Amino acid sequence: MTTARPARILLVFGTRPEAIKMFPIVHALKAMPGLETLVCVTAQHRGLLDQVLSIGNVVPDIDLDIMAPDQSLDQLTARLLTELGRVYDEVRPDRVVVQGDTATAMVGALAAYYRKIPVGHVEAGLRSGDIHHPWPEEVNRRIVATIADLHFAPTDTAAAALIAERIDPKTVHMTGNSVIDALHATRARIAAEPALAAGLDALAERFAGKRIIAVTTHRRENFGGGMDAIARAVARIADRPDVAIVFPVHPNPAVRRAMDPILGTRDNVAMIDPLDYPHFVRLLGMADLVLTDSGGVQEEAPALGKPVLVMRETTERPEGIIAGTARLVGTDEDRIVAETLRLLDDPAAHAAMAQAHNPFGDGHTAPRIARIIADAV
Ligand code: UDP
């Protein structure tokens, strides 16, 4: 006689933002009786992923280590498909769960579809409405939506977008965004153990009395002209002696290639290596305002009440803008400078954006998603 095994849930992810949003869900699922939860990482971004796995206390069951220098999207997609297909054939999951809009999420869903394995999609329903911004993420996310049978929408706007695409409303669950779970958990850990983010002590001392602006940029569609304009804008902002720029530089070499010749070396600009999550969360807390083209940072900054200028032409996260904490400024040099100076010089404008508002969730998204997955078994 064979005994039925517990339902096997395989979470698949590969980059830093996916890992930040998935680690709370890994722990919530592991706490669910009657489920066997396994983690497969593709390591689409090796170094950045490993930082989060370690801070998030996640030990992958399967590590595909798929990162290769200068890999094209074709090569990455093809490798992901064959490797994930092989993993699914070996592990035989009863459900696959993917997050967001990366190649790993898209191919993770596709390989599951080829085997008729149901797919849960975390952070479903974000839409910019423009398939070229963000590129290729807008289409990746839409492909996952076509395949998934459980859609975890972070906001009402995202849930409505899915339903407008004729996705069965019974399969759409408004859960909030697990980035807020990760943010709360990490802030609580730093409060209990300041050493976790003590690597910023020296910078905090060096820039004491200055107004700190945190900058991140990495989007593919900003490579070329957009990055150069961002670099020139940051250089002009840094001409002010009352300002300090802290800029954790994404490891994609294209970012440094754009920044270094324009920004050069300045006393009040710290171009630093990517920070692990606790250090980055501390940096957001120290910052007066944030300039970014990142998706995740657009969610975290509003939750911390930090004004954020989004250096993109469109966003699939309108909630921060509607809430008033975020403003879309594109990659026009003059506009970035003007909006930044306005926030620095007009206390009322800064205060109006600095309302702590949290359109992305209450910090209890992960247990909600775990419950829905368990109930669907
Ligand atoms: N982040 C980090 N260290 C850094 C910069 C960002 O831990 O030096 C975190 C940030 O808090 C957010 C996530 O990385 O949760 C965003 O990742 P990224 O900007 O690479 O991707 P996106 O969100 O745009 O997909």
PDB file of C-alpha atoms in Angstrom, residues 130-359:
ATOM      1  CA  ASP A 130       3.338  49.435 -23.006  1.00  0.00           C
ATOM      2  CA  ILE A 131       5.098  46.239 -24.076  1.00  0.00           C
ATOM      3  CA  HIS A 132       8.392  48.123 -24.459  1.00  0.00           C
ATOM      4  CA  HIS A 133       8.391  49.678 -20.940  1.00  0.00           C
ATOM      5  CA  PRO A 134       9.463  47.848 -18.862  1.00  0.00           C
ATOM      6  CA  TRP A 135      11.135  45.656 -21.424  1.00  0.00           C
ATOM      7  CA  PRO A 136      10.898  42.677 -21.572  1.00  0.00           C
ATOM      8  CA  GLU A 137       9.182  42.463 -18.198  1.00  0.00           C
ATOM      9  CA  GLU A 138       5.758  43.727 -19.280  1.00  0.00           C
ATOM     10  CA  VAL A 139       5.374  40.797 -21.664  1.00  0.00           C
ATOM     11  CA  ASN A 140       6.946  38.303 -19.250  1.00  0.00           C
ATOM     12  CA  ARG A 141       4.320  39.203 -16.680  1.00  0.00           C
ATOM     13  CA  ARG A 142       1.461  38.949 -19.177  1.00  0.00           C
ATOM     14  CA  ILE A 143       2.616  35.485 -20.296  1.00  0.00           C
ATOM     15  CA  VAL A 144       2.602  34.251 -16.701  1.00  0.00           C
ATOM     16  CA  ALA A 145      -0.942  35.588 -16.270  1.00  0.00           C
ATOM     17  CA  THR A 146      -2.108  33.598 -19.284  1.00  0.00           C
ATOM     18  CA  ILE A 147      -0.822  30.387 -17.705  1.00  0.00           C
ATOM     19  CA  ALA A 148      -1.422  30.810 -13.956  1.00  0.00           C
ATOM     20  CA  ASP A 149      -4.514  29.505 -12.186  1.00  0.00           C
ATOM     21  CA  LEU A 150      -3.839  31.411  -8.950  1.00  0.00           C
ATOM     22  CA  HIS A 151      -3.119  35.133  -9.323  1.00  0.00           C
ATOM     23  CA  PHE A 152      -1.878  36.946  -6.217  1.00  0.00           C
ATOM     24  CA  ALA A 153      -2.562  40.589  -6.968  1.00  0.00           C
ATOM     25  CA  PRO A 154      -0.762  43.077  -4.711  1.00  0.00           C
ATOM     26  CA  THR A 155      -3.357  45.860  -5.034  1.00  0.00           C
ATOM     27  CA  ASP A 156      -6.937  46.447  -6.163  1.00  0.00           C
ATOM     28  CA  THR A 157      -5.587  48.095  -9.322  1.00  0.00           C
ATOM     29  CA  ALA A 158      -3.638  44.954 -10.202  1.00  0.00           C
ATOM     30  CA  ALA A 159      -6.640  42.709  -9.479  1.00  0.00           C
ATOM     31  CA  ALA A 160      -8.843  44.910 -11.679  1.00  0.00           C
ATOM     32  CA  ALA A 161      -6.295  44.751 -14.519  1.00  0.00           C
ATOM     33  CA  LEU A 162      -6.412  40.955 -14.478  1.00  0.00           C
ATOM     34  CA  ILE A 163     -10.193  40.852 -14.444  1.00  0.00           C
ATOM     35  CA  ALA A 164     -10.268  43.353 -17.325  1.00  0.00           C
ATOM     36  CA  GLU A 165      -8.188  40.815 -19.261  1.00  0.00           C
ATOM     37  CA  ARG A 166     -10.980  38.269 -18.744  1.00  0.00           C
ATOM     38  CA  ILE A 167      -9.119  36.235 -16.168  1.00  0.00           C
ATOM     39  CA  ASP A 168     -11.598  34.305 -14.018  1.00  0.00           C
ATOM     40  CA  PRO A 169     -12.206  36.540 -10.960  1.00  0.00           C
ATOM     41  CA  LYS A 170     -12.415  33.430  -8.746  1.00  0.00           C
ATOM     42  CA  THR A 171      -8.703  32.851  -9.421  1.00  0.00           C
ATOM     43  CA  VAL A 172      -7.659  36.434  -8.598  1.00  0.00           C
ATOM     44  CA  HIS A 173      -6.788  37.087  -4.943  1.00  0.00           C
ATOM     45  CA  MET A 174      -5.944  40.543  -3.623  1.00  0.00           C
ATOM     46  CA  THR A 175      -3.225  39.699  -1.123  1.00  0.00           C
ATOM     47  CA  GLY A 176      -1.016  42.797  -0.847  1.00  0.00           C
ATOM     48  CA  ASN A 177       2.643  42.720  -1.834  1.00  0.00           C
ATOM     49  CA  SER A 178       5.028  40.499   0.114  1.00  0.00           C
ATOM     50  CA  VAL A 179       7.744  43.164  -0.254  1.00  0.00           C
ATOM     51  CA  ILE A 180       6.097  44.848   2.724  1.00  0.00           C
ATOM     52  CA  ASP A 181       6.408  41.609   4.738  1.00  0.00           C
ATOM     53  CA  ALA A 182      10.110  41.523   3.813  1.00  0.00           C
ATOM     54  CA  LEU A 183      10.563  45.207   4.686  1.00  0.00           C
ATOM     55  CA  HIS A 184       8.856  44.905   8.084  1.00  0.00           C
ATOM     56  CA  ALA A 185      10.721  41.723   8.978  1.00  0.00           C
ATOM     57  CA  THR A 186      14.036  43.280   7.991  1.00  0.00           C
ATOM     58  CA  ARG A 187      13.429  46.512   9.894  1.00  0.00           C
ATOM     59  CA  ALA A 188      12.528  44.496  12.980  1.00  0.00           C
ATOM     60  CA  ARG A 189      15.714  42.457  12.628  1.00  0.00           C
ATOM     61  CA  ILE A 190      17.875  45.571  12.243  1.00  0.00           C
ATOM     62  CA  ALA A 191      16.233  47.121  15.315  1.00  0.00           C
ATOM     63  CA  ALA A 192      17.049  44.003  17.332  1.00  0.00           C
ATOM     64  CA  GLU A 193      20.524  43.596  15.845  1.00  0.00           C
ATOM     65  CA  PRO A 194      21.965  46.893  14.511  1.00  0.00           C
ATOM     66  CA  ALA A 195      25.180  45.097  13.506  1.00  0.00           C
ATOM     67  CA  LEU A 196      23.210  43.683  10.559  1.00  0.00           C
ATOM     68  CA  ALA A 197      23.383  47.106   8.869  1.00  0.00           C
ATOM     69  CA  ALA A 198      26.434  48.566  10.614  1.00  0.00           C
ATOM     70  CA  GLY A 199      28.357  48.667   7.342  1.00  0.00           C
ATOM     71  CA  LEU A 200      26.761  52.075   6.740  1.00  0.00           C
ATOM     72  CA  ASP A 201      28.084  53.635   9.975  1.00  0.00           C
ATOM     73  CA  ALA A 202      31.098  55.194   8.256  1.00  0.00           C
ATOM     74  CA  LEU A 203      28.975  56.743   5.487  1.00  0.00           C
ATOM     75  CA  ALA A 204      26.441  58.032   8.023  1.00  0.00           C
ATOM     76  CA  GLU A 205      29.292  59.745   9.879  1.00  0.00           C
ATOM     77  CA  ARG A 206      30.918  61.091   6.702  1.00  0.00           C
ATOM     78  CA  PHE A 207      27.638  62.594   5.499  1.00  0.00           C
ATOM     79  CA  ALA A 208      26.325  63.757   8.892  1.00  0.00           C
ATOM     80  CA  GLY A 209      24.433  67.049   8.479  1.00  0.00           C
ATOM     81  CA  LYS A 210      23.932  66.570   4.742  1.00  0.00           C
ATOM     82  CA  ARG A 211      20.693  65.683   3.027  1.00  0.00           C
ATOM     83  CA  ILE A 212      21.115  62.167   1.731  1.00  0.00           C
ATOM     84  CA  ILE A 213      19.736  61.195  -1.650  1.00  0.00           C
ATOM     85  CA  ALA A 214      19.661  57.462  -2.376  1.00  0.00           C
ATOM     86  CA  VAL A 215      20.015  56.609  -6.068  1.00  0.00           C
ATOM     87  CA  THR A 216      19.577  53.282  -7.890  1.00  0.00           C
ATOM     88  CA  THR A 217      19.289  52.573 -11.583  1.00  0.00           C
ATOM     89  CA  HIS A 218      19.466  49.392 -13.605  1.00  0.00           C
ATOM     90  CA  ARG A 219      16.649  49.233 -16.142  1.00  0.00           C
ATOM     91  CA  ARG A 220      17.532  47.895 -19.581  1.00  0.00           C
ATOM     92  CA  GLU A 221      15.429  50.484 -21.359  1.00  0.00           C
ATOM     93  CA  ASN A 222      17.519  53.224 -19.674  1.00  0.00           C
ATOM     94  CA  PHE A 223      20.815  51.877 -21.040  1.00  0.00           C
ATOM     95  CA  GLY A 224      22.291  54.323 -23.509  1.00  0.00           C
ATOM     96  CA  GLY A 225      20.797  57.821 -23.498  1.00  0.00           C
ATOM     97  CA  GLY A 226      18.692  57.424 -20.351  1.00  0.00           C
ATOM     98  CA  MET A 227      21.604  56.373 -18.117  1.00  0.00           C
ATOM     99  CA  ASP A 228      23.780  59.227 -19.385  1.00  0.00           C
ATOM    100  CA  ALA A 229      21.032  61.734 -18.665  1.00  0.00           C
ATOM    101  CA  ILE A 230      20.603  60.280 -15.173  1.00  0.00           C
ATOM    102  CA  ALA A 231      24.373  60.553 -14.587  1.00  0.00           C
ATOM    103  CA  ARG A 232      24.418  64.209 -15.721  1.00  0.00           C
ATOM    104  CA  ALA A 233      21.420  65.011 -13.520  1.00  0.00           C
ATOM    105  CA  VAL A 234      23.011  63.382 -10.470  1.00  0.00           C
ATOM    106  CA  ALA A 235      26.241  65.292 -11.139  1.00  0.00           C
ATOM    107  CA  ARG A 236      24.344  68.604 -11.209  1.00  0.00           C
ATOM    108  CA  ILE A 237      22.455  67.755  -8.014  1.00  0.00           C
ATOM    109  CA  ALA A 238      25.775  66.860  -6.355  1.00  0.00           C
ATOM    110  CA  ASP A 239      27.064  70.384  -7.096  1.00  0.00           C
ATOM    111  CA  ARG A 240      25.100  71.410  -4.024  1.00  0.00           C
ATOM    112  CA  PRO A 241      27.309  71.200  -0.934  1.00  0.00           C
ATOM    113  CA  ASP A 242      24.366  70.451   1.401  1.00  0.00           C
ATOM    114  CA  VAL A 243      23.608  67.211  -0.442  1.00  0.00           C
ATOM    115  CA  ALA A 244      25.208  63.754  -0.332  1.00  0.00           C
ATOM    116  CA  ILE A 245      24.481  61.078  -2.909  1.00  0.00           C
ATOM    117  CA  VAL A 246      24.619  57.410  -1.916  1.00  0.00           C
ATOM    118  CA  PHE A 247      24.483  55.297  -5.043  1.00  0.00           C
ATOM    119  CA  PRO A 248      24.717  51.497  -4.733  1.00  0.00           C
ATOM    120  CA  VAL A 249      25.742  50.608  -8.270  1.00  0.00           C
ATOM    121  CA  HIS A 250      24.034  47.629  -9.889  1.00  0.00           C
ATOM    122  CA  PRO A 251      26.594  44.990 -10.986  1.00  0.00           C
ATOM    123  CA  ASN A 252      25.494  45.216 -14.613  1.00  0.00           C
ATOM    124  CA  PRO A 253      28.685  46.775 -16.061  1.00  0.00           C
ATOM    125  CA  ALA A 254      26.597  49.064 -18.287  1.00  0.00           C
ATOM    126  CA  VAL A 255      25.584  51.083 -15.210  1.00  0.00           C
ATOM    127  CA  ARG A 256      29.144  51.848 -14.112  1.00  0.00           C
ATOM    128  CA  ARG A 257      30.217  52.503 -17.707  1.00  0.00           C
ATOM    129  CA  ALA A 258      27.556  55.217 -17.920  1.00  0.00           C
ATOM    130  CA  MET A 259      28.120  56.736 -14.471  1.00  0.00           C
ATOM    131  CA  ASP A 260      31.901  56.845 -13.980  1.00  0.00           C
ATOM    132  CA  PRO A 261      32.915  59.165 -16.844  1.00  0.00           C
ATOM    133  CA  ILE A 262      30.207  61.697 -15.994  1.00  0.00           C
ATOM    134  CA  LEU A 263      30.103  61.532 -12.203  1.00  0.00           C
ATOM    135  CA  GLY A 264      33.853  61.100 -11.671  1.00  0.00           C
ATOM    136  CA  THR A 265      35.064  61.342  -8.088  1.00  0.00           C
ATOM    137  CA  ARG A 266      33.392  63.795  -5.737  1.00  0.00           C
ATOM    138  CA  ASP A 267      33.541  64.142  -1.971  1.00  0.00           C
ATOM    139  CA  ASN A 268      29.782  64.105  -1.586  1.00  0.00           C
ATOM    140  CA  VAL A 269      29.038  61.177  -3.920  1.00  0.00           C
ATOM    141  CA  ALA A 270      29.494  57.604  -2.686  1.00  0.00           C
ATOM    142  CA  MET A 271      29.322  55.127  -5.551  1.00  0.00           C
ATOM    143  CA  ILE A 272      29.250  51.863  -3.627  1.00  0.00           C
ATOM    144  CA  ASP A 273      28.754  48.160  -4.274  1.00  0.00           C
ATOM    145  CA  PRO A 274      25.188  46.864  -4.154  1.00  0.00           C
ATOM    146  CA  LEU A 275      24.053  46.718  -0.545  1.00  0.00           C
ATOM    147  CA  ASP A 276      22.585  43.633   1.019  1.00  0.00           C
ATOM    148  CA  TYR A 277      18.945  44.053   1.957  1.00  0.00           C
ATOM    149  CA  PRO A 278      19.345  45.202   5.600  1.00  0.00           C
ATOM    150  CA  HIS A 279      21.887  47.824   4.564  1.00  0.00           C
ATOM    151  CA  PHE A 280      19.677  49.026   1.737  1.00  0.00           C
ATOM    152  CA  VAL A 281      16.667  49.245   4.058  1.00  0.00           C
ATOM    153  CA  ARG A 282      18.792  51.321   6.446  1.00  0.00           C
ATOM    154  CA  LEU A 283      19.878  53.564   3.558  1.00  0.00           C
ATOM    155  CA  LEU A 284      16.229  54.198   2.617  1.00  0.00           C
ATOM    156  CA  GLY A 285      15.592  55.143   6.231  1.00  0.00           C
ATOM    157  CA  MET A 286      18.523  57.616   6.210  1.00  0.00           C
ATOM    158  CA  ALA A 287      17.537  59.191   2.900  1.00  0.00           C
ATOM    159  CA  ASP A 288      15.788  62.513   2.455  1.00  0.00           C
ATOM    160  CA  LEU A 289      14.555  61.381  -0.916  1.00  0.00           C
ATOM    161  CA  VAL A 290      15.079  58.590  -3.408  1.00  0.00           C
ATOM    162  CA  LEU A 291      15.846  58.655  -7.144  1.00  0.00           C
ATOM    163  CA  THR A 292      15.287  55.285  -8.782  1.00  0.00           C
ATOM    164  CA  ASP A 293      14.129  53.323 -11.800  1.00  0.00           C
ATOM    165  CA  SER A 294      13.648  50.187  -9.683  1.00  0.00           C
ATOM    166  CA  GLY A 295      10.309  48.475  -9.245  1.00  0.00           C
ATOM    167  CA  GLY A 296      10.776  47.262  -5.684  1.00  0.00           C
ATOM    168  CA  VAL A 297      12.128  50.576  -4.434  1.00  0.00           C
ATOM    169  CA  GLN A 298       8.948  52.273  -5.740  1.00  0.00           C
ATOM    170  CA  GLU A 299       7.060  50.101  -3.277  1.00  0.00           C
ATOM    171  CA  GLU A 300       9.399  50.333  -0.300  1.00  0.00           C
ATOM    172  CA  ALA A 301       9.955  54.107  -0.333  1.00  0.00           C
ATOM    173  CA  PRO A 302       6.223  54.966  -0.037  1.00  0.00           C
ATOM    174  CA  ALA A 303       5.891  52.436   2.771  1.00  0.00           C
ATOM    175  CA  LEU A 304       8.645  54.343   4.616  1.00  0.00           C
ATOM    176  CA  GLY A 305       7.240  57.768   3.753  1.00  0.00           C
ATOM    177  CA  LYS A 306      10.218  58.694   1.563  1.00  0.00           C
ATOM    178  CA  PRO A 307       9.543  60.833  -1.510  1.00  0.00           C
ATOM    179  CA  VAL A 308      10.599  58.897  -4.587  1.00  0.00           C
ATOM    180  CA  LEU A 309      11.264  60.286  -8.051  1.00  0.00           C
ATOM    181  CA  VAL A 310      10.839  57.492 -10.582  1.00  0.00           C
ATOM    182  CA  MET A 311      13.265  57.838 -13.487  1.00  0.00           C
ATOM    183  CA  ARG A 312      11.109  56.022 -16.018  1.00  0.00           C
ATOM    184  CA  GLU A 313       8.665  57.037 -18.724  1.00  0.00           C
ATOM    185  CA  THR A 314       5.897  54.737 -17.490  1.00  0.00           C
ATOM    186  CA  THR A 315       5.305  52.649 -14.429  1.00  0.00           C
ATOM    187  CA  GLU A 316       3.349  49.483 -13.819  1.00  0.00           C
ATOM    188  CA  ARG A 317       3.073  50.637 -10.193  1.00  0.00           C
ATOM    189  CA  PRO A 318       0.780  53.687 -10.295  1.00  0.00           C
ATOM    190  CA  GLU A 319      -0.251  53.280  -6.658  1.00  0.00           C
ATOM    191  CA  GLY A 320       2.680  55.247  -5.195  1.00  0.00           C
ATOM    192  CA  ILE A 321       1.966  58.079  -7.623  1.00  0.00           C
ATOM    193  CA  ILE A 322      -1.738  58.099  -6.810  1.00  0.00           C
ATOM    194  CA  ALA A 323      -0.857  58.059  -3.107  1.00  0.00           C
ATOM    195  CA  GLY A 324       1.373  61.090  -3.700  1.00  0.00           C
ATOM    196  CA  THR A 325       4.674  59.611  -2.450  1.00  0.00           C
ATOM    197  CA  ALA A 326       6.084  58.886  -5.908  1.00  0.00           C
ATOM    198  CA  ARG A 327       6.406  61.052  -9.002  1.00  0.00           C
ATOM    199  CA  LEU A 328       7.237  59.912 -12.518  1.00  0.00           C
ATOM    200  CA  VAL A 329      10.055  62.124 -13.846  1.00  0.00           C
ATOM    201  CA  GLY A 330      11.335  60.124 -16.827  1.00  0.00           C
ATOM    202  CA  THR A 331      14.981  60.342 -17.813  1.00  0.00           C
ATOM    203  CA  ASP A 332      15.095  63.970 -18.873  1.00  0.00           C
ATOM    204  CA  GLU A 333      18.109  65.570 -17.177  1.00  0.00           C
ATOM    205  CA  ASP A 334      16.511  68.970 -16.544  1.00  0.00           C
ATOM    206  CA  ARG A 335      13.318  67.458 -15.185  1.00  0.00           C
ATOM    207  CA  ILE A 336      15.192  65.179 -12.749  1.00  0.00           C
ATOM    208  CA  VAL A 337      17.240  68.131 -11.499  1.00  0.00           C
ATOM    209  CA  ALA A 338      14.239  70.475 -11.241  1.00  0.00           C
ATOM    210  CA  GLU A 339      12.064  67.967  -9.343  1.00  0.00           C
ATOM    211  CA  THR A 340      14.906  67.100  -6.978  1.00  0.00           C
ATOM    212  CA  LEU A 341      15.697  70.751  -6.222  1.00  0.00           C
ATOM    213  CA  ARG A 342      12.020  71.428  -5.616  1.00  0.00           C
ATOM    214  CA  LEU A 343      11.937  68.697  -2.967  1.00  0.00           C
ATOM    215  CA  LEU A 344      15.156  69.984  -1.410  1.00  0.00           C
ATOM    216  CA  ASP A 345      14.151  73.640  -1.337  1.00  0.00           C
ATOM    217  CA  ASP A 346      10.407  73.572  -0.747  1.00  0.00           C
ATOM    218  CA  PRO A 347       9.647  72.001   2.641  1.00  0.00           C
ATOM    219  CA  ALA A 348       5.905  71.955   1.887  1.00  0.00           C
ATOM    220  CA  ALA A 349       6.471  70.011  -1.353  1.00  0.00           C
ATOM    221  CA  HIS A 350       8.697  67.552   0.514  1.00  0.00           C
ATOM    222  CA  ALA A 351       6.239  67.179   3.379  1.00  0.00           C
ATOM    223  CA  ALA A 352       3.364  66.585   0.971  1.00  0.00           C
ATOM    224  CA  MET A 353       5.202  63.636  -0.585  1.00  0.00           C
ATOM    225  CA  ALA A 354       6.668  62.332   2.671  1.00  0.00           C
ATOM    226  CA  GLN A 355       3.371  61.105   4.071  1.00  0.00           C
ATOM    227  CA  ALA A 356       3.981  57.523   5.111  1.00  0.00           C
ATOM    228  CA  HIS A 357       1.439  55.736   3.028  1.00  0.00           C
ATOM    229  CA  ASN A 358       1.319  52.107   2.256  1.00  0.00           C
ATOM    230  CA  PRO A 359      -0.661  51.202  -0.836  1.00  0.00           C
TER     231      PRO A 359
END
